[in-house]
C-alpha cells in the first residue's frame, strides 16, 4: 500500500484519492471500444482516470496506454505506446492510478533506455530503483539561474561566430543530408570527454543504426560511464516519440536537482518530436492549424523546452538538432524552436554542395552570447571582422559573376582573397569522420581560433593559395599540409 501511496504522490495530477480504488483492482477495469492508429478509446463504467494516467491491458506482455483526453463521461482516449498483436476490441484495460515513470539514480550511467525506463542495451535489467513521472512542471522563474559563460566545443566556426552558452540551449538547423547528426556526434566526442558533469543523449525518432553506432563509439572512447542514452526510435509509435524527450529530461533533472551536478543534454531530433505531436493531434481528432501542424504546437514544444534550465543546484546545457522541412526556415516547427534558443547554428545546403564541412552558414547563424559585454572585446572584434569580410564578399559575388574578378578594385580583390581563405578555414576535419575522409580530426580551442583568424585578417597569408586553408585545424597546420602535399 505504501508503494501505491508513493506513486500517487508522484503523479502531478492525481492525489491520494486514487489509492482507494487501487485496493480493489477489479473495481476499475475498462474495455477497448475503438482503435484508430496509435490511439484507442476505453470505456469505464465506474469513473474515469485522470489525463496522463498509465493504463495497462490484462495481457502478457502488457500494452501501455497513456490517457490523452476524455471525450465523454465514460470514455478515456489514450496513446498506445507499445502495440502488440494482442491489441483488439473488447480487451480489458486496468487503470493503474499513476502516470508513466522512469527510474533515476547512479545506476542509469552507462546504460541505454526506452521511454519506460527499460534497458535496451542487452545488459542486466535495473530493479528496485526510485522512479519519477515523465511529465513534470518546469522550474519556476524565481529559482532559475543565468550562467553567462561560453561552452567551448572545439569547432572553430561555432566557438568564434555562434558561441554556446553554458546552461543555455543551442539548435543545429538544417535540411536532410547537410550534416546535423555528424556535427552533434562530433560535439559529443569533443565535449563529453572533457565535461565535468553528466551527459544525456536523447534520440527522438532516429534510426536504430545511428543509436547502435553512437553507443559503440562512446563505449570505445571510454566516456560511456558518465553518459545516459534514451531512445524512441523511428519505427515506434507516435506516442513513444512524443514522450521520450520528457522521459530523458526527468532523468537529467534528477542529476541536476538531487546530485547537484551539471548536465549536458543532446537531442536528435526536435523536429521528430513536433512531427509525433502532429500525428497524435490528428489521431485525437483535433483540427489542424497552419501548414497542417497541430494547434497546440507552441504549447507542446514549450512544455519540453522550458524544462531545460539551470538552477542553483547545477547547470543544464542543451544542444539540439532541428530538421528543417524542404530547407524552409519559415516552417512553423523551425520558427517555434528558434524562440527557445540562445544560439542558432544554421547549416547551408549550398556550402555542403561545395564540400565546405561543417556546412555552417556564418551569416545566418546567431548567438545571444556574441555581444561586447559577454565575450571578450578581442573575441567580439575578430568575429565582427570575419562576418564583415564574408558579408562584403557575398555582395561582390554578383559583380564577379558578371564582370570577373579583374574588374574589382585592389581593396575589393583583397577582401575577396581573405574571404575565400576564411571560408575554407572555417572547415574542419572531424574525429567522427576520420575513417571516411582519411584526415585526422582536430580540436581547436577558442584562443587558437582567435589567433588564426587575426593572422588571416591581417594579411599575413596573402601569398597563400585559398585551397591551403581547407580542412586544417589552425594556421600552424599550413606548413604541415604543404609538406604532406609535396610528399
mmCIF file of C-alpha atoms in Angstrom, residues 150 152 156 159-161 370 375-384 386 425 444-458 473-475:
data_model
loop_
_atom_site.group_PDB
_atom_site.id
_atom_site.type_symbol
_atom_site.label_atom_id
_atom_site.label_comp_id
_atom_site.label_asym_id
_atom_site.label_seq_id
_atom_site.Cartn_x
_atom_site.Cartn_y
_atom_site.Cartn_z
ATOM 1 C CA UNK A 150 30.928 30.200 -23.039
ATOM 2 C CA UNK A 152 33.589 25.523 -25.849
ATOM 3 C CA UNK A 156 36.087 26.945 -34.597
ATOM 4 C CA UNK A 159 33.105 28.912 -30.961
ATOM 5 C CA UNK A 160 34.001 32.060 -32.913
ATOM 6 C CA UNK A 161 30.742 33.052 -34.637
ATOM 7 C CA UNK A 370 28.210 37.292 -29.079
ATOM 8 C CA UNK A 375 32.503 37.694 -24.732
ATOM 9 C CA UNK A 376 35.908 39.382 -24.595
ATOM 10 C CA UNK A 377 36.489 42.553 -26.609
ATOM 11 C CA UNK A 378 39.020 40.674 -28.731
ATOM 12 C CA UNK A 379 36.579 37.836 -29.493
ATOM 13 C CA UNK A 380 33.842 40.289 -30.462
ATOM 14 C CA UNK A 381 36.197 42.293 -32.704
ATOM 15 C CA UNK A 382 37.538 39.235 -34.561
ATOM 16 C CA UNK A 383 34.060 37.736 -35.027
ATOM 17 C CA UNK A 384 32.727 41.069 -36.314
ATOM 18 C CA UNK A 386 35.165 37.893 -40.061
ATOM 19 C CA UNK A 425 39.494 27.890 -42.967
ATOM 20 C CA UNK A 444 40.667 23.876 -31.909
ATOM 21 C CA UNK A 445 40.434 25.932 -28.738
ATOM 22 C CA UNK A 446 38.888 29.403 -28.801
ATOM 23 C CA UNK A 447 42.297 31.004 -28.199
ATOM 24 C CA UNK A 448 43.794 29.142 -31.178
ATOM 25 C CA UNK A 449 40.847 30.192 -33.341
ATOM 26 C CA UNK A 450 41.240 33.872 -32.444
ATOM 27 C CA UNK A 451 44.982 33.791 -33.159
ATOM 28 C CA UNK A 452 44.460 32.097 -36.531
ATOM 29 C CA UNK A 453 41.683 34.392 -37.746
ATOM 30 C CA UNK A 454 43.606 37.502 -36.627
ATOM 31 C CA UNK A 455 46.591 36.452 -38.744
ATOM 32 C CA UNK A 456 44.395 35.796 -41.792
ATOM 33 C CA UNK A 457 42.638 39.172 -41.432
ATOM 34 C CA UNK A 458 45.970 40.968 -41.035
ATOM 35 C CA UNK A 473 42.866 22.958 -37.568
ATOM 36 C CA UNK A 474 44.916 26.153 -37.101
ATOM 37 C CA UNK A 475 47.096 28.229 -39.411
#
